[in-house]
Amino acid sequence: MTQPDNPQVEDGAPVGQADAAPFVPEDAVRVAEALIFAASEPVSARRLADLLESRRLMPDGQDDLGAFVDAVLAALVRRYEGRGVCPVEVAGGWQFRTAPDLAAQLTRVLERPRRLPRAVMETLAIVAYHQPCTRTDIEDIRGVSLGQTVLDTLIEAELIAPRGRKEVPGRPVLWGTTPTFLRHFGLRALSDLPRREELLVDVPDMRQSQSEIAFGSGAEEEANPDRPPLAEEISEAPREPEAEESVSGPERA
């Protein structure tokens, strides 16, 4: 019996077999690369599919446009393996990001973005895990009043946005996170947020007597006062009002 010739290989995908991945033309990969590079926002698979279809870059005989787009993106990801930048799926689309293994080196030479104050981060965490939620909901969870400055900071940074109004007297604004929030934290979707139980760690009992700490129980070394707040603490622990936040007042947007 005559053996068939070796199938053509394009970007590591064999062609000519019934169960093989779709054939990926070089022009399709280059168009995807250019589109993702030039776009200021993550490029969705739907947007890339529309472009490839309009350019007639899908080979004849290929009927599944979705599978073809997936193959193009997979070929692009393989092409950037080991490079300084790589295409990453984030916020429901694709965007070029710095290779994760280079992040530590770049933080020494690039200016770091402005860090958000603790009160702002706590408020953002509550919105992320309890959205959609009202201002009153946030205040009840944090145990302190929510200053307008905190809310304005999150709005101006485009990390939260209105999500309608709650059907209760006064119809307060409901707040939720935005696509910018996903991009900022490198998340594909809200489902990628770590579960609250994953954020919890074994924390020594801080209610130990002073004598136990004085006699070297080790709890003082284990408890790091500068650690970030845990999800459970953000959600449950009430605290005294902070100096930077305003006194509670009527519900505001």
PDB file of C-alpha atoms in Angstrom:
ATOM      1  CA  MET A   1       0.000   0.000   0.000  1.00  0.00           C
ATOM      2  CA  THR A   2       1.271   3.436  -0.874  1.00  0.00           C
ATOM      3  CA  GLN A   3       1.941   5.579   2.174  1.00  0.00           C
ATOM      4  CA  PRO A   4       0.553   9.144   2.054  1.00  0.00           C
ATOM      5  CA  ASP A   5       2.957  12.013   1.997  1.00  0.00           C
ATOM      6  CA  ASN A   6       3.740  13.762   5.267  1.00  0.00           C
ATOM      7  CA  PRO A   7       1.003  16.247   6.060  1.00  0.00           C
ATOM      8  CA  GLN A   8       1.828  19.931   5.865  1.00  0.00           C
ATOM      9  CA  VAL A   9       2.576  21.555   9.204  1.00  0.00           C
ATOM     10  CA  GLU A  10       1.714  25.163   9.968  1.00  0.00           C
ATOM     11  CA  ASP A  11       2.795  26.517  13.390  1.00  0.00           C
ATOM     12  CA  GLY A  12       3.041  22.997  14.756  1.00  0.00           C
ATOM     13  CA  ALA A  13      -0.468  21.910  13.660  1.00  0.00           C
ATOM     14  CA  PRO A  14      -0.622  18.985  11.177  1.00  0.00           C
ATOM     15  CA  VAL A  15      -2.836  19.529   8.183  1.00  0.00           C
ATOM     16  CA  GLY A  16      -4.539  16.994   5.994  1.00  0.00           C
ATOM     17  CA  GLN A  17      -5.994  14.792   8.708  1.00  0.00           C
ATOM     18  CA  ALA A  18      -9.700  14.605   9.455  1.00  0.00           C
ATOM     19  CA  ASP A  19      -9.169  15.204  13.180  1.00  0.00           C
ATOM     20  CA  ALA A  20      -6.363  17.749  12.788  1.00  0.00           C
ATOM     21  CA  ALA A  21      -6.524  21.326  13.982  1.00  0.00           C
ATOM     22  CA  PRO A  22      -7.657  23.875  11.378  1.00  0.00           C
ATOM     23  CA  PHE A  23      -5.043  25.059   8.925  1.00  0.00           C
ATOM     24  CA  VAL A  24      -3.789  28.486  10.014  1.00  0.00           C
ATOM     25  CA  PRO A  25      -2.455  30.739   7.230  1.00  0.00           C
ATOM     26  CA  GLU A  26       0.456  32.980   8.108  1.00  0.00           C
ATOM     27  CA  ASP A  27      -1.524  36.062   7.071  1.00  0.00           C
ATOM     28  CA  ALA A  28      -4.242  35.243   9.615  1.00  0.00           C
ATOM     29  CA  VAL A  29      -1.717  35.092  12.463  1.00  0.00           C
ATOM     30  CA  ARG A  30      -0.098  38.363  11.355  1.00  0.00           C
ATOM     31  CA  VAL A  31      -3.476  40.127  11.188  1.00  0.00           C
ATOM     32  CA  ALA A  32      -4.361  38.897  14.682  1.00  0.00           C
ATOM     33  CA  GLU A  33      -0.971  40.032  15.964  1.00  0.00           C
ATOM     34  CA  ALA A  34      -1.347  43.500  14.439  1.00  0.00           C
ATOM     35  CA  LEU A  35      -4.900  43.952  15.701  1.00  0.00           C
ATOM     36  CA  ILE A  36      -4.072  43.002  19.294  1.00  0.00           C
ATOM     37  CA  PHE A  37      -0.933  45.145  19.258  1.00  0.00           C
ATOM     38  CA  ALA A  38      -2.680  48.237  17.865  1.00  0.00           C
ATOM     39  CA  ALA A  39      -5.848  48.056  19.977  1.00  0.00           C
ATOM     40  CA  SER A  40      -6.006  50.120  23.160  1.00  0.00           C
ATOM     41  CA  GLU A  41      -8.505  47.679  24.689  1.00  0.00           C
ATOM     42  CA  PRO A  42      -8.458  43.867  24.869  1.00  0.00           C
ATOM     43  CA  VAL A  43      -9.537  42.372  21.534  1.00  0.00           C
ATOM     44  CA  SER A  44     -12.427  39.946  21.786  1.00  0.00           C
ATOM     45  CA  ALA A  45     -12.548  36.724  19.781  1.00  0.00           C
ATOM     46  CA  ARG A  46     -15.692  38.034  18.092  1.00  0.00           C
ATOM     47  CA  ARG A  47     -13.899  41.163  16.885  1.00  0.00           C
ATOM     48  CA  LEU A  48     -11.004  39.105  15.553  1.00  0.00           C
ATOM     49  CA  ALA A  49     -13.431  36.713  13.845  1.00  0.00           C
ATOM     50  CA  ASP A  50     -15.164  39.611  12.088  1.00  0.00           C
ATOM     51  CA  LEU A  51     -11.832  40.910  10.803  1.00  0.00           C
ATOM     52  CA  LEU A  52     -10.608  37.515   9.595  1.00  0.00           C
ATOM     53  CA  GLU A  53     -13.941  36.852   7.914  1.00  0.00           C
ATOM     54  CA  SER A  54     -14.009  40.251   6.199  1.00  0.00           C
ATOM     55  CA  ARG A  55     -10.456  39.695   4.934  1.00  0.00           C
ATOM     56  CA  ARG A  56     -11.445  36.220   3.706  1.00  0.00           C
ATOM     57  CA  LEU A  57      -8.501  34.662   5.519  1.00  0.00           C
ATOM     58  CA  MET A  58     -10.336  31.509   6.564  1.00  0.00           C
ATOM     59  CA  PRO A  59      -9.276  28.660   4.249  1.00  0.00           C
ATOM     60  CA  ASP A  60     -11.773  27.001   1.943  1.00  0.00           C
ATOM     61  CA  GLY A  61     -13.425  23.988   3.498  1.00  0.00           C
ATOM     62  CA  GLN A  62     -13.198  25.422   7.006  1.00  0.00           C
ATOM     63  CA  ASP A  63     -16.748  25.987   8.231  1.00  0.00           C
ATOM     64  CA  ASP A  64     -16.267  26.527  11.968  1.00  0.00           C
ATOM     65  CA  LEU A  65     -15.239  30.165  12.364  1.00  0.00           C
ATOM     66  CA  GLY A  66     -14.940  29.874  16.141  1.00  0.00           C
ATOM     67  CA  ALA A  67     -12.550  26.929  15.914  1.00  0.00           C
ATOM     68  CA  PHE A  68     -10.507  28.777  13.296  1.00  0.00           C
ATOM     69  CA  VAL A  69     -10.172  31.859  15.535  1.00  0.00           C
ATOM     70  CA  ASP A  70      -9.114  29.648  18.449  1.00  0.00           C
ATOM     71  CA  ALA A  71      -6.470  28.046  16.230  1.00  0.00           C
ATOM     72  CA  VAL A  72      -5.178  31.460  15.128  1.00  0.00           C
ATOM     73  CA  LEU A  73      -4.884  32.642  18.737  1.00  0.00           C
ATOM     74  CA  ALA A  74      -3.203  29.394  19.771  1.00  0.00           C
ATOM     75  CA  ALA A  75      -0.669  29.813  16.960  1.00  0.00           C
ATOM     76  CA  LEU A  76      -0.008  33.396  18.068  1.00  0.00           C
ATOM     77  CA  VAL A  77       0.528  32.308  21.685  1.00  0.00           C
ATOM     78  CA  ARG A  78       3.019  29.638  20.559  1.00  0.00           C
ATOM     79  CA  ARG A  79       4.859  32.208  18.479  1.00  0.00           C
ATOM     80  CA  TYR A  80       5.504  34.383  21.528  1.00  0.00           C
ATOM     81  CA  GLU A  81       6.634  31.617  23.875  1.00  0.00           C
ATOM     82  CA  GLY A  82       9.875  32.660  25.553  1.00  0.00           C
ATOM     83  CA  ARG A  83       9.590  36.264  24.324  1.00  0.00           C
ATOM     84  CA  GLY A  84       9.586  39.423  26.432  1.00  0.00           C
ATOM     85  CA  VAL A  85       5.906  40.026  25.734  1.00  0.00           C
ATOM     86  CA  CYS A  86       3.067  37.613  25.081  1.00  0.00           C
ATOM     87  CA  PRO A  87      -0.639  37.695  24.173  1.00  0.00           C
ATOM     88  CA  VAL A  88      -2.766  37.140  27.272  1.00  0.00           C
ATOM     89  CA  GLU A  89      -6.504  36.613  27.639  1.00  0.00           C
ATOM     90  CA  VAL A  90      -7.784  39.309  29.985  1.00  0.00           C
ATOM     91  CA  ALA A  91     -11.115  41.076  30.575  1.00  0.00           C
ATOM     92  CA  GLY A  92     -12.901  39.020  27.930  1.00  0.00           C
ATOM     93  CA  GLY A  93     -10.342  39.698  25.193  1.00  0.00           C
ATOM     94  CA  TRP A  94      -6.677  39.465  24.215  1.00  0.00           C
ATOM     95  CA  GLN A  95      -3.904  41.932  24.954  1.00  0.00           C
ATOM     96  CA  PHE A  96      -0.121  41.956  24.866  1.00  0.00           C
ATOM     97  CA  ARG A  97       1.416  41.881  28.331  1.00  0.00           C
ATOM     98  CA  THR A  98       4.941  41.689  29.703  1.00  0.00           C
ATOM     99  CA  ALA A  99       6.138  38.141  30.321  1.00  0.00           C
ATOM    100  CA  PRO A 100       5.421  37.277  33.972  1.00  0.00           C
ATOM    101  CA  ASP A 101       8.985  36.139  34.687  1.00  0.00           C
ATOM    102  CA  LEU A 102      10.301  39.632  33.794  1.00  0.00           C
ATOM    103  CA  ALA A 103       7.978  41.548  36.125  1.00  0.00           C
ATOM    104  CA  ALA A 104      10.412  41.582  39.059  1.00  0.00           C
ATOM    105  CA  GLN A 105      13.206  43.003  36.902  1.00  0.00           C
ATOM    106  CA  LEU A 106      11.040  45.726  35.363  1.00  0.00           C
ATOM    107  CA  THR A 107       9.775  47.014  38.707  1.00  0.00           C
ATOM    108  CA  ARG A 108      13.310  48.222  39.402  1.00  0.00           C
ATOM    109  CA  VAL A 109      13.529  50.411  36.314  1.00  0.00           C
ATOM    110  CA  LEU A 110       9.939  51.485  35.645  1.00  0.00           C
ATOM    111  CA  GLU A 111       7.921  53.897  37.695  1.00  0.00           C
ATOM    112  CA  ARG A 112       5.371  52.053  39.759  1.00  0.00           C
ATOM    113  CA  PRO A 113       1.743  53.127  39.462  1.00  0.00           C
ATOM    114  CA  ARG A 114       0.256  55.103  42.303  1.00  0.00           C
ATOM    115  CA  ARG A 115      -0.942  52.813  45.066  1.00  0.00           C
ATOM    116  CA  LEU A 116      -4.520  53.232  46.186  1.00  0.00           C
ATOM    117  CA  PRO A 117      -5.079  54.055  49.864  1.00  0.00           C
ATOM    118  CA  ARG A 118      -6.157  51.255  52.183  1.00  0.00           C
ATOM    119  CA  ALA A 119      -9.710  52.587  52.524  1.00  0.00           C
ATOM    120  CA  VAL A 120     -10.067  52.643  48.728  1.00  0.00           C
ATOM    121  CA  MET A 121      -8.755  49.092  48.341  1.00  0.00           C
ATOM    122  CA  GLU A 122     -11.072  47.802  51.056  1.00  0.00           C
ATOM    123  CA  THR A 123     -14.053  49.439  49.382  1.00  0.00           C
ATOM    124  CA  LEU A 124     -13.039  48.021  45.999  1.00  0.00           C
ATOM    125  CA  ALA A 125     -12.704  44.527  47.486  1.00  0.00           C
ATOM    126  CA  ILE A 126     -16.198  44.750  48.956  1.00  0.00           C
ATOM    127  CA  VAL A 127     -17.680  45.849  45.632  1.00  0.00           C
ATOM    128  CA  ALA A 128     -15.820  43.080  43.783  1.00  0.00           C
ATOM    129  CA  TYR A 129     -17.081  40.318  46.076  1.00  0.00           C
ATOM    130  CA  HIS A 130     -20.572  41.657  46.867  1.00  0.00           C
ATOM    131  CA  GLN A 131     -21.616  43.441  43.659  1.00  0.00           C
ATOM    132  CA  PRO A 132     -23.976  44.897  42.864  1.00  0.00           C
ATOM    133  CA  CYS A 133     -24.083  46.694  46.201  1.00  0.00           C
ATOM    134  CA  THR A 134     -25.117  50.105  47.502  1.00  0.00           C
ATOM    135  CA  ARG A 135     -23.159  52.621  49.481  1.00  0.00           C
ATOM    136  CA  THR A 136     -25.050  51.567  52.596  1.00  0.00           C
ATOM    137  CA  ASP A 137     -24.105  47.929  51.960  1.00  0.00           C
ATOM    138  CA  ILE A 138     -20.434  48.911  51.788  1.00  0.00           C
ATOM    139  CA  GLU A 139     -20.686  50.889  55.023  1.00  0.00           C
ATOM    140  CA  ASP A 140     -22.432  48.006  56.797  1.00  0.00           C
ATOM    141  CA  ILE A 141     -19.726  45.520  55.744  1.00  0.00           C
ATOM    142  CA  ARG A 142     -16.782  47.783  56.566  1.00  0.00           C
ATOM    143  CA  GLY A 143     -18.329  49.101  59.766  1.00  0.00           C
ATOM    144  CA  VAL A 144     -17.373  52.697  58.949  1.00  0.00           C
ATOM    145  CA  SER A 145     -18.890  55.502  56.922  1.00  0.00           C
ATOM    146  CA  LEU A 146     -17.852  55.755  53.276  1.00  0.00           C
ATOM    147  CA  GLY A 147     -16.263  59.080  52.433  1.00  0.00           C
ATOM    148  CA  GLN A 148     -17.158  60.648  49.115  1.00  0.00           C
ATOM    149  CA  THR A 149     -13.441  60.964  48.346  1.00  0.00           C
ATOM    150  CA  VAL A 150     -13.076  57.171  48.450  1.00  0.00           C
ATOM    151  CA  LEU A 151     -15.987  56.683  46.079  1.00  0.00           C
ATOM    152  CA  ASP A 152     -14.770  59.443  43.747  1.00  0.00           C
ATOM    153  CA  THR A 153     -11.293  57.872  43.570  1.00  0.00           C
ATOM    154  CA  LEU A 154     -12.715  54.552  42.386  1.00  0.00           C
ATOM    155  CA  ILE A 155     -15.017  56.238  39.874  1.00  0.00           C
ATOM    156  CA  GLU A 156     -12.247  58.420  38.428  1.00  0.00           C
ATOM    157  CA  ALA A 157      -9.977  55.374  38.106  1.00  0.00           C
ATOM    158  CA  GLU A 158     -12.845  53.640  36.240  1.00  0.00           C
ATOM    159  CA  LEU A 159     -12.646  50.680  38.615  1.00  0.00           C
ATOM    160  CA  ILE A 160     -16.339  50.842  39.559  1.00  0.00           C
ATOM    161  CA  ALA A 161     -19.445  52.148  37.799  1.00  0.00           C
ATOM    162  CA  PRO A 162     -23.200  52.387  38.471  1.00  0.00           C
ATOM    163  CA  ARG A 163     -25.172  49.194  37.859  1.00  0.00           C
ATOM    164  CA  GLY A 164     -28.697  50.524  38.147  1.00  0.00           C
ATOM    165  CA  ARG A 165     -30.650  51.313  41.314  1.00  0.00           C
ATOM    166  CA  LYS A 166     -31.923  49.117  44.109  1.00  0.00           C
ATOM    167  CA  GLU A 167     -35.705  48.814  44.304  1.00  0.00           C
ATOM    168  CA  VAL A 168     -36.042  50.103  47.867  1.00  0.00           C
ATOM    169  CA  PRO A 169     -37.135  53.496  49.246  1.00  0.00           C
ATOM    170  CA  GLY A 170     -34.764  56.146  47.965  1.00  0.00           C
ATOM    171  CA  ARG A 171     -33.599  53.839  45.123  1.00  0.00           C
ATOM    172  CA  PRO A 172     -29.869  54.023  45.978  1.00  0.00           C
ATOM    173  CA  VAL A 173     -27.270  53.465  43.284  1.00  0.00           C
ATOM    174  CA  LEU A 174     -25.902  49.941  42.869  1.00  0.00           C
ATOM    175  CA  TRP A 175     -22.166  49.734  42.236  1.00  0.00           C
ATOM    176  CA  GLY A 176     -20.168  47.104  40.376  1.00  0.00           C
ATOM    177  CA  THR A 177     -16.696  46.640  38.913  1.00  0.00           C
ATOM    178  CA  THR A 178     -15.757  47.506  35.321  1.00  0.00           C
ATOM    179  CA  PRO A 179     -13.665  45.963  32.517  1.00  0.00           C
ATOM    180  CA  THR A 180     -10.880  48.305  33.648  1.00  0.00           C
ATOM    181  CA  PHE A 181     -10.922  46.508  36.997  1.00  0.00           C
ATOM    182  CA  LEU A 182     -10.366  43.192  35.207  1.00  0.00           C
ATOM    183  CA  ARG A 183      -7.531  44.610  33.104  1.00  0.00           C
ATOM    184  CA  HIS A 184      -5.896  46.253  36.131  1.00  0.00           C
ATOM    185  CA  PHE A 185      -5.739  42.977  38.046  1.00  0.00           C
ATOM    186  CA  GLY A 186      -5.126  40.743  35.014  1.00  0.00           C
ATOM    187  CA  LEU A 187      -8.394  38.811  35.267  1.00  0.00           C
ATOM    188  CA  ARG A 188     -10.239  37.227  32.356  1.00  0.00           C
ATOM    189  CA  ALA A 189     -13.567  37.422  34.216  1.00  0.00           C
ATOM    190  CA  LEU A 190     -14.928  37.935  37.726  1.00  0.00           C
ATOM    191  CA  SER A 191     -14.977  34.160  38.099  1.00  0.00           C
ATOM    192  CA  ASP A 192     -11.154  34.320  38.194  1.00  0.00           C
ATOM    193  CA  LEU A 193     -11.257  36.180  41.516  1.00  0.00           C
ATOM    194  CA  PRO A 194      -9.805  33.961  44.245  1.00  0.00           C
ATOM    195  CA  ARG A 195     -12.410  32.392  46.495  1.00  0.00           C
ATOM    196  CA  ARG A 196     -12.582  33.957  49.915  1.00  0.00           C
ATOM    197  CA  GLU A 197     -11.455  30.759  51.602  1.00  0.00           C
ATOM    198  CA  GLU A 198      -8.329  30.757  49.419  1.00  0.00           C
ATOM    199  CA  LEU A 199      -7.366  34.150  50.822  1.00  0.00           C
ATOM    200  CA  LEU A 200      -7.554  32.982  54.421  1.00  0.00           C
ATOM    201  CA  VAL A 201      -4.387  31.799  56.123  1.00  0.00           C
ATOM    202  CA  ASP A 202      -3.622  30.476  59.553  1.00  0.00           C
ATOM    203  CA  VAL A 203      -3.306  33.593  61.680  1.00  0.00           C
ATOM    204  CA  PRO A 204      -2.136  33.309  65.319  1.00  0.00           C
ATOM    205  CA  ASP A 205      -4.669  34.209  67.990  1.00  0.00           C
ATOM    206  CA  MET A 206      -4.074  37.912  68.634  1.00  0.00           C
ATOM    207  CA  ARG A 207      -6.032  37.709  71.871  1.00  0.00           C
ATOM    208  CA  GLN A 208      -3.136  36.090  73.705  1.00  0.00           C
ATOM    209  CA  SER A 209      -2.167  37.671  76.963  1.00  0.00           C
ATOM    210  CA  GLN A 210       0.733  40.091  77.044  1.00  0.00           C
ATOM    211  CA  SER A 211       2.673  37.675  79.240  1.00  0.00           C
ATOM    212  CA  GLU A 212       2.520  34.938  76.592  1.00  0.00           C
ATOM    213  CA  ILE A 213       3.980  37.286  73.995  1.00  0.00           C
ATOM    214  CA  ALA A 214       6.624  38.565  76.397  1.00  0.00           C
ATOM    215  CA  PHE A 215       7.872  35.060  77.123  1.00  0.00           C
ATOM    216  CA  GLY A 216       8.597  34.278  73.467  1.00  0.00           C
ATOM    217  CA  SER A 217       5.525  32.435  72.302  1.00  0.00           C
ATOM    218  CA  GLY A 218       6.538  33.326  68.726  1.00  0.00           C
ATOM    219  CA  ALA A 219       3.200  34.968  67.923  1.00  0.00           C
ATOM    220  CA  GLU A 220       4.780  38.406  67.707  1.00  0.00           C
ATOM    221  CA  GLU A 221       7.120  37.278  64.931  1.00  0.00           C
ATOM    222  CA  GLU A 222       4.348  35.413  63.095  1.00  0.00           C
ATOM    223  CA  ALA A 223       1.896  38.319  63.085  1.00  0.00           C
ATOM    224  CA  ASN A 224       2.903  40.860  60.471  1.00  0.00           C
ATOM    225  CA  PRO A 225       1.188  44.181  61.200  1.00  0.00           C
ATOM    226  CA  ASP A 226       1.842  45.371  57.641  1.00  0.00           C
ATOM    227  CA  ARG A 227       0.117  42.481  55.881  1.00  0.00           C
ATOM    228  CA  PRO A 228      -2.822  43.323  53.541  1.00  0.00           C
ATOM    229  CA  PRO A 229      -6.333  42.767  54.953  1.00  0.00           C
ATOM    230  CA  LEU A 230      -7.847  39.326  54.484  1.00  0.00           C
ATOM    231  CA  ALA A 231     -11.116  38.921  52.614  1.00  0.00           C
ATOM    232  CA  GLU A 232     -12.909  37.832  55.782  1.00  0.00           C
ATOM    233  CA  GLU A 233     -11.622  40.895  57.627  1.00  0.00           C
ATOM    234  CA  ILE A 234     -12.725  43.177  54.814  1.00  0.00           C
ATOM    235  CA  SER A 235     -16.183  41.647  54.773  1.00  0.00           C
ATOM    236  CA  GLU A 236     -16.887  41.223  58.461  1.00  0.00           C
ATOM    237  CA  ALA A 237     -14.640  43.102  60.846  1.00  0.00           C
ATOM    238  CA  PRO A 238     -16.042  46.460  62.029  1.00  0.00           C
ATOM    239  CA  ARG A 239     -13.508  49.183  62.804  1.00  0.00           C
ATOM    240  CA  GLU A 240     -13.462  52.638  64.220  1.00  0.00           C
ATOM    241  CA  PRO A 241     -14.073  55.479  61.718  1.00  0.00           C
ATOM    242  CA  GLU A 242     -10.908  56.571  59.951  1.00  0.00           C
ATOM    243  CA  ALA A 243      -9.781  60.155  60.006  1.00  0.00           C
ATOM    244  CA  GLU A 244      -9.758  60.439  56.223  1.00  0.00           C
ATOM    245  CA  GLU A 245     -13.401  59.460  55.805  1.00  0.00           C
ATOM    246  CA  SER A 246     -16.393  61.685  56.232  1.00  0.00           C
ATOM    247  CA  VAL A 247     -19.190  61.373  58.749  1.00  0.00           C
ATOM    248  CA  SER A 248     -22.184  59.356  57.615  1.00  0.00           C
ATOM    249  CA  GLY A 249     -24.763  61.370  55.799  1.00  0.00           C
ATOM    250  CA  PRO A 250     -27.673  60.942  53.435  1.00  0.00           C
ATOM    251  CA  GLU A 251     -27.295  58.402  50.639  1.00  0.00           C
ATOM    252  CA  ARG A 252     -25.354  59.847  47.714  1.00  0.00           C
ATOM    253  CA  ALA A 253     -24.542  58.500  44.284  1.00  0.00           C
TER     254      ALA A 253
END
